[in-house]
Short mmCIF file of C-alpha atoms in Angstrom, two decimals:
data_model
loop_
_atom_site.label_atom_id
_atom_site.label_comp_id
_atom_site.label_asym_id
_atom_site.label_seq_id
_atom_site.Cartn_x
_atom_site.Cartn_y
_atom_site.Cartn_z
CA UNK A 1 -0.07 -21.96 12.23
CA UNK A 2 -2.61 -19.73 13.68
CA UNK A 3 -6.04 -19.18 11.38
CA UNK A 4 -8.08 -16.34 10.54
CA UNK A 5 -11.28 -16.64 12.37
CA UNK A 6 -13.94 -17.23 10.28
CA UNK A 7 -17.95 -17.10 10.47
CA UNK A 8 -20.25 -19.92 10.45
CA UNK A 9 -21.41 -18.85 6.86
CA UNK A 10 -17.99 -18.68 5.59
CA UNK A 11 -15.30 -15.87 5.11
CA UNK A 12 -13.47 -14.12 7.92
CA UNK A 13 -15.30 -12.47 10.75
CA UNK A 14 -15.16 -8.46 9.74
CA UNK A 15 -14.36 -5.19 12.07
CA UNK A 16 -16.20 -1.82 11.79
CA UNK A 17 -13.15 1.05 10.75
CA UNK A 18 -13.58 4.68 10.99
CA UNK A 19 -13.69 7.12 8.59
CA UNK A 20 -11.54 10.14 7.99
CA UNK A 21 -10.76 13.39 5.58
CA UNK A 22 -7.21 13.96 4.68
CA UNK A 23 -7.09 17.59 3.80
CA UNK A 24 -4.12 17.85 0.94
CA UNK A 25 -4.80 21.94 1.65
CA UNK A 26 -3.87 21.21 4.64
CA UNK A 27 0.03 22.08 6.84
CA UNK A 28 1.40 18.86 6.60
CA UNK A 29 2.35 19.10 10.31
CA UNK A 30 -1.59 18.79 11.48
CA UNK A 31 -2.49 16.64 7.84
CA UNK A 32 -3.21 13.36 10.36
CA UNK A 33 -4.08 14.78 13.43
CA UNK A 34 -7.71 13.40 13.67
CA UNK A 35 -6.60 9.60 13.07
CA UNK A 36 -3.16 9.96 15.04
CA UNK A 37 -5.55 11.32 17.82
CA UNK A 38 -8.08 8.46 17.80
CA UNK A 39 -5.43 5.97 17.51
CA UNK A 40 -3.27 6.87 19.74
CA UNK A 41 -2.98 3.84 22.34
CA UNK A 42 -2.71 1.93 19.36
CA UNK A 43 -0.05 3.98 17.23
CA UNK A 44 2.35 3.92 20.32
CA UNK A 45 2.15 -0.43 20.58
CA UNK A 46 2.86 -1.11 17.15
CA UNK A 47 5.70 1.10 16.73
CA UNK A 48 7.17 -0.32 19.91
CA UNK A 49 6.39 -3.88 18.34
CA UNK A 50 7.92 -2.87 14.96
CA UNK A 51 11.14 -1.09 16.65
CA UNK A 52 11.78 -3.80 19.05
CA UNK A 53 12.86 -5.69 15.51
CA UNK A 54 15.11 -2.91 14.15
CA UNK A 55 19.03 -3.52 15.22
CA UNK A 56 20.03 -0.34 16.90
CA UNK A 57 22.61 0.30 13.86
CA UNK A 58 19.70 1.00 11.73
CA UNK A 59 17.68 3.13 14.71
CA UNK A 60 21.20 5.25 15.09
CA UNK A 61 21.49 6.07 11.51
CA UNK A 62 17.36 7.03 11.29
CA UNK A 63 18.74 9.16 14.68
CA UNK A 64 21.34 11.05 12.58
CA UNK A 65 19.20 11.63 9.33
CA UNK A 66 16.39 12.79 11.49
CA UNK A 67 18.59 15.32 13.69
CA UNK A 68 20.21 16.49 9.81
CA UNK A 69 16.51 16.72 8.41
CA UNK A 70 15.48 18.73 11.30
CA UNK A 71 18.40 21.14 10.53
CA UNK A 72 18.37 21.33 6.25
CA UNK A 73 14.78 20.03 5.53
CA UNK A 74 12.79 23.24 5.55
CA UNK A 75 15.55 24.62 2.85
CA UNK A 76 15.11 21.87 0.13
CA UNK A 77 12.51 22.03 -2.78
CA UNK A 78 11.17 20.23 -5.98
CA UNK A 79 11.49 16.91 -4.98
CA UNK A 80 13.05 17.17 -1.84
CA UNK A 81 10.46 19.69 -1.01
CA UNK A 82 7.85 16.84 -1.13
CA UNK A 83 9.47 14.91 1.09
CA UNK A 84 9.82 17.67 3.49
CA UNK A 85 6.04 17.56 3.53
CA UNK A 86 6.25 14.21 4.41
CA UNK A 87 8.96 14.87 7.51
CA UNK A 88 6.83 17.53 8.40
CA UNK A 89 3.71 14.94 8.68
CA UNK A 90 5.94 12.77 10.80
CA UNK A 91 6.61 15.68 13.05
CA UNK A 92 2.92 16.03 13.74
CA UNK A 93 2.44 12.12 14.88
CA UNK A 94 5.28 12.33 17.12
CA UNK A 95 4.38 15.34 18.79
CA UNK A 96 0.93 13.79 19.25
CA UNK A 97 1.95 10.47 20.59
CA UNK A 98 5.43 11.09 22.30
CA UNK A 99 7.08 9.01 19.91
CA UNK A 100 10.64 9.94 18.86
CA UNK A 101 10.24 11.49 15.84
CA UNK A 102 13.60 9.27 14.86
CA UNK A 103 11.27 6.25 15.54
CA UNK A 104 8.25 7.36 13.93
CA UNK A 105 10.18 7.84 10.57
CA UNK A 106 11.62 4.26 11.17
CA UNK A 107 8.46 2.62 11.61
CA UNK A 108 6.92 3.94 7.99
CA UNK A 109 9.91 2.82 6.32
CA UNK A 110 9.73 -0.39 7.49
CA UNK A 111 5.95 -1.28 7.19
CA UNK A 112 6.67 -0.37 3.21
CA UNK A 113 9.14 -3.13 2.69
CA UNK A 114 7.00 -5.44 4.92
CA UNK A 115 3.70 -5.89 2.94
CA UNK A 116 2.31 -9.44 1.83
CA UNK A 117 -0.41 -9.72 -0.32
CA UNK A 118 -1.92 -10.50 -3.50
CA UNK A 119 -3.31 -7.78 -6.16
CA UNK A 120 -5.79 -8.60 -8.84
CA UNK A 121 -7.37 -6.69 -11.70
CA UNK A 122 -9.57 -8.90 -13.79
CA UNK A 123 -12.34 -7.83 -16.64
CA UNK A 124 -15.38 -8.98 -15.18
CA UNK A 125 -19.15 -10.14 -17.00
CA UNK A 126 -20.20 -6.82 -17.62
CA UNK A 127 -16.34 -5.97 -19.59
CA UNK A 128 -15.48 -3.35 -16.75
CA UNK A 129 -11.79 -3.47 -14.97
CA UNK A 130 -12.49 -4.51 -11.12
CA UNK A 131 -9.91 -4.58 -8.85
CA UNK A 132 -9.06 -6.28 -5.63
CA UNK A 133 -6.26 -7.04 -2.91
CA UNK A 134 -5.78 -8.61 0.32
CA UNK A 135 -2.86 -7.19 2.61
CA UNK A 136 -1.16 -9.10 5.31
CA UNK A 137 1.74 -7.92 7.64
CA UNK A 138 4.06 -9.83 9.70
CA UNK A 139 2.76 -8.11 13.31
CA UNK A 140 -0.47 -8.20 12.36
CA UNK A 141 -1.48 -8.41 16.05
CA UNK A 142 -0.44 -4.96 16.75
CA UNK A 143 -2.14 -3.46 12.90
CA UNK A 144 -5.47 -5.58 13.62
CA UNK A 145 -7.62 -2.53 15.00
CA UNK A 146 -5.11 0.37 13.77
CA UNK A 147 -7.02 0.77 10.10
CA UNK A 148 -9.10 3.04 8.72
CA UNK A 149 -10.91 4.55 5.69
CA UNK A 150 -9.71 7.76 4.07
CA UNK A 151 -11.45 10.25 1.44
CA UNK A 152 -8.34 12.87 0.61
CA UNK A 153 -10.26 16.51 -0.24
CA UNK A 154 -9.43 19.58 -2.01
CA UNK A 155 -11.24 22.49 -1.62
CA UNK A 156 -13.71 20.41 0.36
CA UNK A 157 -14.09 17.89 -2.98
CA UNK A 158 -12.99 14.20 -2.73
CA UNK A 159 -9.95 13.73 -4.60
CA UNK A 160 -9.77 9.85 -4.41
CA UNK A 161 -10.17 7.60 -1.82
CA UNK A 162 -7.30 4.89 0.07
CA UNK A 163 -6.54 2.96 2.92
CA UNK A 164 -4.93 4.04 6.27
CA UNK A 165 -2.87 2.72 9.28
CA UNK A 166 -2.86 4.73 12.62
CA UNK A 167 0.65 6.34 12.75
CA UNK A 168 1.58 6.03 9.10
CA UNK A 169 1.01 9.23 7.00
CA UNK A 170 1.30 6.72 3.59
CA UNK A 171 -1.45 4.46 1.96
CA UNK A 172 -0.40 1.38 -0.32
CA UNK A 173 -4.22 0.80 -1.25
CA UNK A 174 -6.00 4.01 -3.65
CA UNK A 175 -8.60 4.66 -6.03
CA UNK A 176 -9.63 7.99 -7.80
CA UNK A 177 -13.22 7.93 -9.39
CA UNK A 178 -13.63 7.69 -12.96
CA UNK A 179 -10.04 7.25 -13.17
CA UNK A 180 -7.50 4.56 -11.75
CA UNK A 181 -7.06 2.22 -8.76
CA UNK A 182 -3.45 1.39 -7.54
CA UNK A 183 -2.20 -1.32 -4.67
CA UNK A 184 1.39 -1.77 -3.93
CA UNK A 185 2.69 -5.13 -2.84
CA UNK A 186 6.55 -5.72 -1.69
CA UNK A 187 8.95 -7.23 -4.03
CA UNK A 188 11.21 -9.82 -2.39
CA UNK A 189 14.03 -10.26 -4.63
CA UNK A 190 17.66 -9.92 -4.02
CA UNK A 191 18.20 -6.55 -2.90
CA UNK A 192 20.65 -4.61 -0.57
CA UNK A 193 19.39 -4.55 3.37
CA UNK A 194 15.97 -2.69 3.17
CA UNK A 195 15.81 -0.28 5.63
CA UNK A 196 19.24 1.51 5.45
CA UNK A 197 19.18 1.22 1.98
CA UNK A 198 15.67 2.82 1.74
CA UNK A 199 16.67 5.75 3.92
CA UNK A 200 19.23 6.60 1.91
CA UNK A 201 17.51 6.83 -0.99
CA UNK A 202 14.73 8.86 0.20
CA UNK A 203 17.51 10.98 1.64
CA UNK A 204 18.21 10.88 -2.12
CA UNK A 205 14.87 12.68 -3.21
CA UNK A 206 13.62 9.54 -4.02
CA UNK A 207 9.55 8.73 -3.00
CA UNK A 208 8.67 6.25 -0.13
CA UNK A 209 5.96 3.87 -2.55
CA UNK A 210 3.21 4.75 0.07
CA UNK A 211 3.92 8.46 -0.05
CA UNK A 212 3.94 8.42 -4.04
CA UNK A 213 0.61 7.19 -4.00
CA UNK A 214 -0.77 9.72 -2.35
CA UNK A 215 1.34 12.14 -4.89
CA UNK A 216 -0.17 9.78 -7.82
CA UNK A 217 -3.25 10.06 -6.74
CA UNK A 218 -3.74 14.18 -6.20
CA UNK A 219 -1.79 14.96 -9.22
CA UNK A 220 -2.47 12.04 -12.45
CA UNK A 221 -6.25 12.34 -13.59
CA UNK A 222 -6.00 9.36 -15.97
CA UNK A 223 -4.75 6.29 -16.75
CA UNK A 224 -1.95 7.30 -18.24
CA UNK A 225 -0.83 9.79 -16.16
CA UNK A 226 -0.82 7.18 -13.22
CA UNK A 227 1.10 4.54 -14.81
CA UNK A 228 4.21 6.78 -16.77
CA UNK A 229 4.52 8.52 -12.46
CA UNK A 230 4.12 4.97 -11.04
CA UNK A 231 6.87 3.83 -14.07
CA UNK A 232 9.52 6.50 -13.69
CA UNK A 233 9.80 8.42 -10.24
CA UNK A 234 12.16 7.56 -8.33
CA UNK A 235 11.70 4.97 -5.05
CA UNK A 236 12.92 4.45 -2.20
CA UNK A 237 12.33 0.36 -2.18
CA UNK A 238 11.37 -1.66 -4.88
CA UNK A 239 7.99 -3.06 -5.27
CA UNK A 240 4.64 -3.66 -7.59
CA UNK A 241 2.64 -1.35 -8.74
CA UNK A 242 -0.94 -3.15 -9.65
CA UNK A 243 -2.69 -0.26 -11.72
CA UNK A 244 -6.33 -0.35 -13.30
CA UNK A 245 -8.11 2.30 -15.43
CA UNK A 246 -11.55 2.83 -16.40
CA UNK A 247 -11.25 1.39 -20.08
CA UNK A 248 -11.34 -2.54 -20.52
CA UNK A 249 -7.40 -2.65 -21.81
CA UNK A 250 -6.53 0.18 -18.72
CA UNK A 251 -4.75 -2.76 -16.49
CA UNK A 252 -0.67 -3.52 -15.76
CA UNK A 253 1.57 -5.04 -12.91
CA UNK A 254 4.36 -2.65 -13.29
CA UNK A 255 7.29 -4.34 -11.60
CA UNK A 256 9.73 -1.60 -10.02
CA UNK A 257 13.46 -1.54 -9.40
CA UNK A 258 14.45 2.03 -6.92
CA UNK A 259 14.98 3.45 -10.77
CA UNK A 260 12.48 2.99 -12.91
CA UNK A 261 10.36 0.03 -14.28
CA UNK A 262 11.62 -3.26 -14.67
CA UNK A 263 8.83 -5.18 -16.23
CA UNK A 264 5.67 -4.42 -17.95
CA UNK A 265 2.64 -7.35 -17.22
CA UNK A 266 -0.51 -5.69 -19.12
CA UNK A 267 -4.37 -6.65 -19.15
CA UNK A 268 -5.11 -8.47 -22.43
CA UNK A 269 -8.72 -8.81 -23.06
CA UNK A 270 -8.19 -10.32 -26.22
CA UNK A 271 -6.40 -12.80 -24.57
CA UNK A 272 -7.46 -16.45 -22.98
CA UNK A 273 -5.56 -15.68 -19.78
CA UNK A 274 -4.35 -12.49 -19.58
CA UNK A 275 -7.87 -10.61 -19.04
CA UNK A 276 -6.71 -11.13 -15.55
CA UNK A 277 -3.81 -10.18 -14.07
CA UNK A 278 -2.53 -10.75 -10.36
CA UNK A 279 0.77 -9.74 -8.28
CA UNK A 280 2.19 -11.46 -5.18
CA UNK A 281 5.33 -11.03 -3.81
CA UNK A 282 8.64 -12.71 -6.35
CA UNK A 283 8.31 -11.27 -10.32
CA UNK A 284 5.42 -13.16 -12.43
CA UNK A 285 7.80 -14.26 -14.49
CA UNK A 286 10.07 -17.09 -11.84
CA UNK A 287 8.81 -20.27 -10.61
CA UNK A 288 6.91 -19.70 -6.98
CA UNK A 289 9.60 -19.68 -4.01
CA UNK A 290 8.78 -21.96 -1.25
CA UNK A 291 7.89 -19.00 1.27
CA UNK A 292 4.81 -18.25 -1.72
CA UNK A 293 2.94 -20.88 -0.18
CA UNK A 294 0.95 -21.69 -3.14
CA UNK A 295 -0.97 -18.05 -2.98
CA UNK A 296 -0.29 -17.25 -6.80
CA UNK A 297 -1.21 -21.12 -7.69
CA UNK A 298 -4.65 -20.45 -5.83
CA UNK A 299 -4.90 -16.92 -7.46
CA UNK A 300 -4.61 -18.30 -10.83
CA UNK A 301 -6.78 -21.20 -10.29
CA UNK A 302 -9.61 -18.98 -8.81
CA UNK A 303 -9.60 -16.94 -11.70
CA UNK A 304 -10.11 -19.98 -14.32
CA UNK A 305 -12.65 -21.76 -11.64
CA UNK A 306 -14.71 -18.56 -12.20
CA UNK A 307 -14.02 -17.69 -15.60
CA UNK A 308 -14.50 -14.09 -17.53
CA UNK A 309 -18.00 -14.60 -18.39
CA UNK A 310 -19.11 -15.15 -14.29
CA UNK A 311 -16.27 -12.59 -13.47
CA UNK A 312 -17.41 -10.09 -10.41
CA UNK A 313 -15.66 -8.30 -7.92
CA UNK A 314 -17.38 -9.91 -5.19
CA UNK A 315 -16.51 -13.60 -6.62
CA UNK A 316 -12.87 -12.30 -6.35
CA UNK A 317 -13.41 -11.36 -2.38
CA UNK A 318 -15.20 -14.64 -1.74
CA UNK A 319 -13.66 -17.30 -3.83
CA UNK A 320 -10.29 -16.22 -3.77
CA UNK A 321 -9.38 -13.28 -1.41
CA UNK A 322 -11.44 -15.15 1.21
CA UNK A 323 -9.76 -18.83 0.33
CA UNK A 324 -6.68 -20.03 2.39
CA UNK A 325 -3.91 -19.69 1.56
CA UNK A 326 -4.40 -16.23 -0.04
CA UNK A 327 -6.08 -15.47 3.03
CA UNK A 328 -3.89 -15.48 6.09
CA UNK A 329 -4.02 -15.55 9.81
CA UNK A 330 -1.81 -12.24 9.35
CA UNK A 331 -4.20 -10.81 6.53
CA UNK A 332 -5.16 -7.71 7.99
CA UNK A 333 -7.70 -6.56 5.17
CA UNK A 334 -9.27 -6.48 1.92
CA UNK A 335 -10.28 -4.03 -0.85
CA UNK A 336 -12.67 -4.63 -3.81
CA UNK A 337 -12.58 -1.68 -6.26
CA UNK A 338 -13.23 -0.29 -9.59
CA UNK A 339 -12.59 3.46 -11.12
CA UNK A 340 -15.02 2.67 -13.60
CA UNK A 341 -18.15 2.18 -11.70
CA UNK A 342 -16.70 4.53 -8.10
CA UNK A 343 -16.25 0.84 -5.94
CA UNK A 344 -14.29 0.92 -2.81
CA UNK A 345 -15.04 -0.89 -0.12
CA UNK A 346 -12.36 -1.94 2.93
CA UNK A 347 -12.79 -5.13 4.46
CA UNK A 348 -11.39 -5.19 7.55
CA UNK A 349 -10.40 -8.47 9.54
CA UNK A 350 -11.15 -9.59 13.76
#
C-alpha cells in the first residue's frame, strides 16, 4: 500500500489551493465559472477516471434523465426548483469543459457516495466546540490538485465558507461564522446500488448531501436551524451529518437514512467520553468492519491520549488527522474549524 508522503518534521507534505467567491446571487448557469475555468485540464481527467468505473447501464439511464431534465426542468418549483438550480450549474461546467452534460451529472453523484473519512467535534481546553475532518477518495490521483477554497457571498458579504472540487458544484466540508460547521462522510451500510438509486431519488425532489449543504448553509443561521434541515430533508444517499455549534453542548453525528434521521450521537460535556464525538464510515453503534482499518480505534484513542483539558484543534490535525491509519495515501485533505472562534483552514495534501 502506497503512503502519503510526509516531511522530515512529520505530517504530510501540503499543496498551495486557490481561492474563490461563489456568488449565491448569482444564474446558476455561470455560479462556477471561475473554478471550472482554472481547472479545466483537470475537471476533464477525473471525470474520465470516475466514468471509466460506471457500467454503461447506469451512464444510459443518467443519458435519459438528463435528455427529460433538459425538456421539464425549467417548469418545476419548490423543491424541484432547487434542484433545477443545481442542473442548471451542471449545464455551465459542461459547456465550459466539453463534457457531456449526462456525464458531468454522473460524476457528482458518484463522488457523494464515494467519500472516506473521519469527522470529529471535540470541546477543547478553553470549553469551545472545534471541529475537524480528513477526506479521502478512492481516485485520489486524479482529485490531488483539483481542490480549492470557497467563501459563498451575498450581496458582496461572506455567507459561510466550504470546500471545493474542480467540476463539482457541491461541498461536503462548511462552516458559517458565529454559527455551525458541518462535514458529511458516506455511510456504508446495506443499501440498494448507489448510483441508480440516488438518481432516482433526486429525480424525486430529494437533495444530493453536497448540494444541501450549500442550501444549509445560506438559509439556517443557528444551530438549530442546521441540525432539524440536516435531520429531515429529504436525500438522495444516505450518509453522516457531523454538525457543531457555537455553544459547548451545540455538537451531534446525525446518522441519515434517504428519509430522515436514523440516529442521534450528541456532544456531552458532562460526560467522561462523550465531550468528543467522531464519525467514520459504518454507524457508531456496530463493531468496526474489517475494511475500517482500525481508523475509529485510532480516533478514539487520540482523543483519550490527549485528553479534554490539553484538547486543541491543532492536536486533532497533528496527533490524529495526521496519524496513519486515519491518514491515508488516498487522503486528499484536511479541515480544522470552529463557528465559535471563525476557524477554517484547508489542508491540502502532495
Amino acid at each position: 500500500m502506497k503512503e502519503q508522503e510526509m516531511i522530515s518534521g512529520g505530517g504530510p507534505k501540503s499543496l498551495k489551493i486557490p481561492k474563490f467567491e461563489i456568488d449565491l446571487e448569482e444564474d446558476p448557469y455561470t455560479r462556477w465559472s471561475e473554478p471550472t475555468i482554472y481547472f479545466k485540464e483537470q475537471i476533464i481527467k477525473l471525470h474520465e477516471t470516475i466514468i471509466s468505473f460506471v457500467p454503461w447501464s447506469i451512464r444510459s439511464i443518467f443519458w435519459m434523465v438528463t435528455k427529460y431534465m433538459e425538456v421539464f426542468s425549467p417548469k418545476t418549483t419548490g423543491l424541484g426548483e432547487l434542484n433545477h438550480q443545481l442542473f442548471r450549474e451542471f449545464e455551465g461546467v459542461s459547456d465550459i469543459t466539453g463534457i457531456p452534460l449526462a456525464d458531468v451529472l454522473t460524476a457528482n453523484f458518484d463522488m457523494s457516495c464515494l467519500l472516506i473519512e473521519p469527522s470529529i467535534v471535540a470541546i477543547d481546553k478553553t470549553d469551545s466546540i472545534v471541529h475537524a475532518r480528513n477526506l479521502d477518495y478512492p481516485i485520489y490521483e486524479s482529485m490531488r490538485n483539483d481542490t480549492f477554497d470557497i467563501d459563498f457571498v451575498k450581496n458582496g458579504e461572506l455567507v459561510f465558507k466550504g470546500v471545493g472540487t474542480g467540476g463539482s458544484t457541491n461541498s461536503y466540508t462548511i462552516m458559517k461564522p458565529g454559527a455551525f460547521a458541518v462535514s458529511i462522510n458516506a455511510r456504508y451500510h446495506n443499501d440498494l446500488p448507489g448510483l441508480a438509486n440516488s438518481l432516482s431519488r433526486w429525480f424525486m425532489e430529494s437533495y444530493n448531501p453536497g448540494s444541501l449543504l450549500i442550501y444549509v448553509g445560506e438559509h439556517a443561521n443557528t444551530f438549530e436551524e442546521a441540525k432539524d434541515m440536516l435531520m429531515n430533508m429529504p436525500i438522495t444517499s444516505i450518509c453522516y451529518f457531523t454538525l457543531s455549534g457555537v455553544e459547548i453542548d451545540e455538537g451531534v453525528v446525525i446518522t441519515r437514512d434517504r428519509t430522515g434521521a436514523k440516529d442521534l450521537w450528541p456532544i456531552n460535556p458532562n460526560s467522561q467520553s462523550d465531550w468528543a464525538i467522531y464519525q467514520t464510515n459504518y454507524d457508531h453503534w456496530e463493531n468496526a468492519p474489517e475494511r475500517d482499518n482500525k481508523r475509529a480505534a485510532t480516533v478514539k484513542e487520540g482523543l483519550v491520549e490527549i485528553g479534554r483539558d490539553k484538547m486543541t484543534v491543532s492536536k486533532i490535525l497533528k496527533r490524529i488527522l495526521q496519524k496513519p491509519p486515519v491518514l491515508q495515501y488516498d487522503t486528499i485533505f484536511a479541515v480544522t474549524m470552529s463557528a465559535k472562534k471563525n476557524l477554517f483552514k484547508i489542508h491540502a495534501y502532495i
